[in-house]
mmCIF file of C-alpha atoms in Angstrom:
data_model
loop_
_atom_site.group_PDB
_atom_site.id
_atom_site.type_symbol
_atom_site.label_atom_id
_atom_site.label_comp_id
_atom_site.label_asym_id
_atom_site.label_seq_id
_atom_site.Cartn_x
_atom_site.Cartn_y
_atom_site.Cartn_z
ATOM 1 C CA MET A 1 58.612 29.448 6.518
ATOM 2 C CA LEU A 2 59.493 25.923 7.475
ATOM 3 C CA ALA A 3 60.393 25.354 11.096
ATOM 4 C CA LEU A 4 63.450 23.388 12.061
ATOM 5 C CA ALA A 5 62.680 19.821 13.073
ATOM 6 C CA CYS A 6 64.836 17.599 15.244
ATOM 7 C CA ALA A 7 65.565 14.450 13.268
ATOM 8 C CA GLY A 8 66.594 12.635 16.434
ATOM 9 C CA CYS A 9 70.381 12.770 16.190
ATOM 10 C CA GLY A 10 72.820 14.681 18.361
ATOM 11 C CA ALA A 11 75.314 16.969 16.655
ATOM 12 C CA ALA A 12 78.886 16.466 17.735
ATOM 13 C CA SER A 13 80.405 19.003 20.072
ATOM 14 C CA LYS A 14 82.931 21.437 18.633
ATOM 15 C CA ALA A 15 85.685 19.701 20.579
ATOM 16 C CA SER A 16 84.649 16.332 19.162
ATOM 17 C CA GLN A 17 84.744 17.647 15.616
ATOM 18 C CA ASN A 18 88.163 19.219 16.149
ATOM 19 C CA ALA A 19 89.449 15.857 17.386
ATOM 20 C CA ARG A 20 88.969 14.313 13.947
ATOM 21 C CA THR A 21 92.446 15.082 12.676
ATOM 22 C CA ALA A 22 94.067 14.150 9.389
ATOM 23 C CA THR A 23 95.987 11.434 11.252
ATOM 24 C CA ASN A 24 92.768 9.756 12.389
ATOM 25 C CA GLN A 25 91.320 9.962 8.896
ATOM 26 C CA ALA A 26 94.438 8.358 7.435
ATOM 27 C CA ARG A 27 94.242 5.562 10.017
ATOM 28 C CA ALA A 28 90.608 4.889 9.129
ATOM 29 C CA ALA A 29 91.504 4.760 5.447
ATOM 30 C CA ARG A 30 94.236 2.194 6.141
ATOM 31 C CA GLN A 31 91.813 0.103 8.189
ATOM 32 C CA GLN A 32 89.260 0.065 5.408
ATOM 33 C CA ALA A 33 91.871 -0.812 2.791
ATOM 34 C CA ASP A 34 93.949 -3.408 4.646
ATOM 35 C CA ALA A 35 91.903 -5.095 7.378
ATOM 36 C CA PRO A 36 90.282 -8.502 6.843
ATOM 37 C CA ARG A 37 86.599 -8.090 6.023
ATOM 38 C CA PRO A 38 84.401 -10.501 7.983
ATOM 39 C CA SER A 39 81.105 -11.427 6.349
ATOM 40 C CA SER A 40 77.766 -10.890 8.043
ATOM 41 C CA GLY A 41 76.658 -14.293 6.804
ATOM 42 C CA SER A 42 73.878 -12.622 4.799
ATOM 43 C CA PRO A 43 74.294 -11.494 1.165
ATOM 44 C CA PHE A 44 71.786 -8.698 1.800
ATOM 45 C CA LEU A 45 73.616 -7.405 4.875
ATOM 46 C CA ASP A 46 76.988 -7.682 3.132
ATOM 47 C CA LYS A 47 75.629 -5.386 0.404
ATOM 48 C CA LEU A 48 74.234 -3.042 3.058
ATOM 49 C CA VAL A 49 77.677 -2.853 4.672
ATOM 50 C CA GLU A 50 79.269 -2.047 1.307
ATOM 51 C CA ALA A 51 76.712 0.718 0.810
ATOM 52 C CA ALA A 52 77.371 2.122 4.290
ATOM 53 C CA VAL A 53 81.151 2.132 3.815
ATOM 54 C CA GLU A 54 80.697 3.815 0.424
ATOM 55 C CA ARG A 55 78.816 6.619 2.184
ATOM 56 C CA THR A 56 82.068 7.644 3.912
ATOM 57 C CA ASN A 57 83.287 8.945 0.535
ATOM 58 C CA HIS A 58 80.609 11.663 0.557
ATOM 59 C CA GLN A 59 80.878 15.124 2.049
ATOM 60 C CA VAL A 60 77.711 15.837 4.017
ATOM 61 C CA ARG A 61 76.986 18.885 6.150
ATOM 62 C CA TYR A 62 75.059 18.078 9.335
ATOM 63 C CA ASP A 63 71.658 19.736 9.018
ATOM 64 C CA ALA A 64 68.560 18.645 10.957
ATOM 65 C CA SER A 65 66.235 21.082 9.185
ATOM 66 C CA TYR A 66 62.777 20.035 8.060
ATOM 67 C CA PHE A 67 62.679 19.450 4.297
ATOM 68 C CA VAL A 68 59.708 18.801 2.037
ATOM 69 C CA ILE A 69 60.746 15.776 -0.037
ATOM 70 C CA ASP A 70 59.230 13.467 -2.632
ATOM 71 C CA TYR A 71 57.346 10.332 -1.645
ATOM 72 C CA PRO A 72 58.223 7.542 -2.091
ATOM 73 C CA GLY A 73 61.949 7.575 -2.748
ATOM 74 C CA GLY A 74 62.420 11.080 -1.373
ATOM 75 C CA ASP A 75 65.662 12.374 0.102
ATOM 76 C CA VAL A 76 66.983 15.595 1.542
ATOM 77 C CA PRO A 77 69.633 17.387 -0.575
ATOM 78 C CA ALA A 78 72.648 15.119 -1.073
ATOM 79 C CA GLU A 79 75.050 17.557 0.562
ATOM 80 C CA VAL A 80 73.166 17.631 3.887
ATOM 81 C CA GLY A 81 71.842 15.113 6.373
ATOM 82 C CA VAL A 82 71.882 13.651 9.876
ATOM 83 C CA CYS A 83 72.575 10.218 11.350
ATOM 84 C CA THR A 84 69.287 8.731 10.149
ATOM 85 C CA ASP A 85 69.920 9.876 6.584
ATOM 86 C CA GLU A 86 73.027 7.677 6.381
ATOM 87 C CA VAL A 87 70.937 4.662 7.397
ATOM 88 C CA ILE A 88 68.172 5.616 4.954
ATOM 89 C CA ARG A 89 70.607 6.147 2.074
ATOM 90 C CA SER A 90 72.456 2.903 2.766
ATOM 91 C CA TYR A 91 69.237 0.871 2.765
ATOM 92 C CA ARG A 92 67.966 2.629 -0.338
ATOM 93 C CA ALA A 93 71.187 1.635 -2.137
ATOM 94 C CA VAL A 94 70.211 -2.023 -1.613
ATOM 95 C CA GLY A 95 66.586 -1.575 -2.625
ATOM 96 C CA VAL A 96 64.811 -0.838 0.668
ATOM 97 C CA ASP A 97 62.973 2.481 0.988
ATOM 98 C CA LEU A 98 62.710 3.178 4.715
ATOM 99 C CA GLN A 99 60.720 6.319 3.979
ATOM 100 C CA ARG A 100 57.935 4.229 2.479
ATOM 101 C CA GLU A 101 58.244 1.336 4.940
ATOM 102 C CA VAL A 102 58.064 3.590 8.010
ATOM 103 C CA HIS A 103 55.286 5.748 6.551
ATOM 104 C CA GLU A 104 53.115 2.742 5.725
ATOM 105 C CA ASP A 105 53.697 1.101 9.106
ATOM 106 C CA MET A 106 52.926 4.334 10.951
ATOM 107 C CA GLY A 107 49.733 4.608 8.933
ATOM 108 C CA ARG A 108 48.713 1.157 10.156
ATOM 109 C CA ALA A 109 49.717 1.689 13.793
ATOM 110 C CA PHE A 110 50.171 5.399 14.467
ATOM 111 C CA ASP A 111 49.480 5.036 18.195
ATOM 112 C CA SER A 112 52.364 2.563 18.534
ATOM 113 C CA TYR A 113 54.883 5.259 17.585
ATOM 114 C CA PRO A 114 56.275 8.031 19.831
ATOM 115 C CA HIS A 115 54.134 11.173 19.984
ATOM 116 C CA ARG A 116 56.796 13.494 21.356
ATOM 117 C CA TRP A 117 56.661 15.873 18.364
ATOM 118 C CA GLY A 118 52.984 16.734 18.701
ATOM 119 C CA LEU A 119 51.966 15.229 15.376
ATOM 120 C CA LYS A 120 48.372 14.110 14.856
ATOM 121 C CA LYS A 121 49.082 12.137 11.693
ATOM 122 C CA THR A 122 51.956 10.733 9.673
ATOM 123 C CA ASP A 123 54.397 13.003 7.839
ATOM 124 C CA SER A 124 56.401 11.280 5.101
ATOM 125 C CA ASN A 125 58.838 14.207 5.022
ATOM 126 C CA ILE A 126 60.276 13.597 8.490
ATOM 127 C CA ASP A 127 58.886 10.492 10.246
ATOM 128 C CA HIS A 128 61.576 8.132 8.921
ATOM 129 C CA ARG A 129 64.332 10.634 9.787
ATOM 130 C CA ARG A 130 63.680 10.391 13.535
ATOM 131 C CA VAL A 131 65.647 7.814 15.510
ATOM 132 C CA PRO A 132 62.823 6.884 17.942
ATOM 133 C CA ASN A 133 60.533 6.178 14.989
ATOM 134 C CA LEU A 134 63.152 3.944 13.356
ATOM 135 C CA MET A 135 63.609 2.104 16.659
ATOM 136 C CA THR A 136 59.867 1.497 16.881
ATOM 137 C CA PHE A 137 59.698 0.408 13.253
ATOM 138 C CA PHE A 138 62.570 -2.084 13.558
ATOM 139 C CA ASP A 139 61.089 -3.494 16.752
ATOM 140 C CA ARG A 140 57.689 -3.905 15.099
ATOM 141 C CA GLN A 141 59.371 -5.767 12.225
ATOM 142 C CA GLY A 142 60.844 -8.295 14.649
ATOM 143 C CA ALA A 143 64.368 -7.014 14.017
ATOM 144 C CA SER A 144 65.329 -6.329 17.647
ATOM 145 C CA LEU A 145 68.349 -8.085 19.117
ATOM 146 C CA PRO A 146 69.690 -8.102 22.683
ATOM 147 C CA VAL A 147 71.836 -5.204 23.834
ATOM 148 C CA SER A 148 75.085 -6.505 25.282
ATOM 149 C CA SER A 149 78.550 -5.364 26.301
ATOM 150 C CA ASP A 150 80.224 -8.023 24.131
ATOM 151 C CA ALA A 151 81.505 -6.547 20.866
ATOM 152 C CA ARG A 152 81.232 -9.946 19.174
ATOM 153 C CA ASP A 153 77.435 -9.722 19.365
ATOM 154 C CA TYR A 154 77.389 -6.765 16.965
ATOM 155 C CA LYS A 155 77.730 -8.152 13.447
ATOM 156 C CA PRO A 156 78.341 -6.310 10.167
ATOM 157 C CA GLY A 157 75.044 -4.912 8.933
ATOM 158 C CA ASP A 158 73.550 -4.532 12.407
ATOM 159 C CA LEU A 159 72.064 -1.212 13.487
ATOM 160 C CA VAL A 160 72.848 0.340 16.857
ATOM 161 C CA THR A 161 71.126 3.234 18.614
ATOM 162 C CA TRP A 162 72.542 5.265 21.475
ATOM 163 C CA ASP A 163 71.534 7.871 24.023
ATOM 164 C CA LEU A 164 74.176 10.585 23.750
ATOM 165 C CA ASN A 165 75.393 12.640 26.682
ATOM 166 C CA SER A 166 73.136 15.431 25.433
ATOM 167 C CA GLN A 167 70.103 13.129 25.845
ATOM 168 C CA MET A 168 69.745 12.969 22.077
ATOM 169 C CA ALA A 169 69.208 9.735 20.164
ATOM 170 C CA HIS A 170 71.764 8.549 17.613
ATOM 171 C CA ILE A 171 71.999 5.658 15.134
ATOM 172 C CA GLY A 172 74.739 3.986 13.101
ATOM 173 C CA ILE A 173 75.528 0.876 11.056
ATOM 174 C CA VAL A 174 78.061 -1.752 12.103
ATOM 175 C CA VAL A 175 80.452 -2.393 9.209
ATOM 176 C CA ASN A 176 83.044 -5.075 8.484
ATOM 177 C CA VAL A 177 86.167 -3.105 9.416
ATOM 178 C CA PRO A 178 87.770 -4.247 12.697
ATOM 179 C CA SER A 179 88.950 -1.754 15.279
ATOM 180 C CA ASP A 180 92.701 -1.234 15.662
ATOM 181 C CA ALA A 181 92.244 -1.593 19.415
ATOM 182 C CA ASP A 182 90.135 -4.775 19.369
ATOM 183 C CA ALA A 183 89.755 -6.945 16.272
ATOM 184 C CA SER A 184 86.455 -8.338 17.590
ATOM 185 C CA ARG A 185 84.891 -4.862 17.596
ATOM 186 C CA MET A 186 83.739 -3.512 14.244
ATOM 187 C CA LEU A 187 83.711 0.138 13.244
ATOM 188 C CA ILE A 188 80.462 2.097 12.991
ATOM 189 C CA VAL A 189 79.440 4.216 10.003
ATOM 190 C CA HIS A 190 77.501 7.193 11.324
ATOM 191 C CA ASN A 191 77.105 10.951 11.083
ATOM 192 C CA ILE A 192 77.370 12.726 14.408
ATOM 193 C CA GLY A 193 78.254 16.115 13.000
ATOM 194 C CA ALA A 194 81.227 15.720 10.656
ATOM 195 C CA GLY A 195 79.530 13.821 7.837
ATOM 196 C CA PRO A 196 79.539 10.038 7.335
ATOM 197 C CA GLN A 197 82.522 8.500 9.128
ATOM 198 C CA ALA A 198 83.697 4.959 9.943
ATOM 199 C CA GLU A 199 84.770 5.124 13.587
ATOM 200 C CA ASP A 200 85.448 2.934 16.613
ATOM 201 C CA VAL A 201 82.545 4.222 18.717
ATOM 202 C CA LEU A 202 80.410 1.163 19.516
ATOM 203 C CA PHE A 203 80.685 1.585 23.281
ATOM 204 C CA ASN A 204 81.250 5.348 23.395
ATOM 205 C CA TRP A 205 77.677 6.026 24.538
ATOM 206 C CA LYS A 206 74.829 4.175 26.218
ATOM 207 C CA ILE A 207 73.392 1.662 23.745
ATOM 208 C CA THR A 208 69.595 1.794 23.640
ATOM 209 C CA GLY A 209 68.874 -0.544 20.737
ATOM 210 C CA HIS A 210 70.373 -3.290 18.576
ATOM 211 C CA TYR A 211 68.684 -4.384 15.345
ATOM 212 C CA ARG A 212 69.221 -6.585 12.307
ATOM 213 C CA TYR A 213 66.816 -5.579 9.544
ATOM 214 C CA THR A 214 66.921 -7.364 6.193
ATOM 215 C CA GLY A 215 64.039 -5.618 4.482
ATOM 216 C CA PRO A 216 60.251 -5.862 4.346
ATOM 217 C CA LYS A 217 58.612 -9.065 5.473
ATOM 218 C CA GLU A 218 57.502 -11.419 2.766
ATOM 219 C CA GLU A 219 53.779 -12.022 2.909
ATOM 220 C CA GLY A 220 52.991 -14.925 5.203
ATOM 221 C CA LYS A 221 56.542 -15.156 6.542
ATOM 222 C CA SER A 222 58.217 -13.762 9.634
ATOM 223 C CA THR A 223 61.595 -12.054 9.560
ATOM 224 C CA LYS A 224 61.944 -11.938 13.331
ATOM 225 C CA ALA A 225 65.596 -11.730 14.289
ATOM 226 C CA LYS A 226 66.886 -14.865 15.940
ATOM 227 C CA GLY A 227 69.383 -13.337 18.362
ATOM 228 C CA LYS A 228 73.078 -14.108 18.323
ATOM 229 C CA SER A 229 74.577 -15.877 15.346
#
């Protein structure tokens, strides 16, 4: 029998899920349809944003269970997932397999990754589905950017990680849909318990990481993020 494994995301509270009313969903749909769509300045990241927004059309039940999946290119069942799975699926839609990238990097530098789950070796079924591992991977790829309180620093295609009130890690993708409340603040596509949603939650929790990852490094070249653009 497979044991449950924390994938590193915090499930939304019951009250939070109940707060997502039909009115809020209709507002989000209007935002996505009518708001100006700023570009990230990168064709790759623009495609990533499109893939992330497309994920909001899928019904996904939050399930942090451990699954045995194929490698490479493996995925948990399409109808289930957690916050990391939305990031993984969005990147895979634009040709980047985070399962393989994380697994190979962990194989090269296992001691550089968190050891909080008691693993003695890599596990391609779950390693890439854990937020702390993704944070370590993005940092090792030179994709880290400064954390700030200025919404303008978070561009479409950026990745943000948070520490939720429950002390659980969470991750989402900044998309190109402006907030109704502040046009300089973009919505986040994430799954915190109610499936993939585009929501105005950038500053709802403590931000622990900010990344801009455009895929594997080309041999002999550095893809280190250059900060604000």
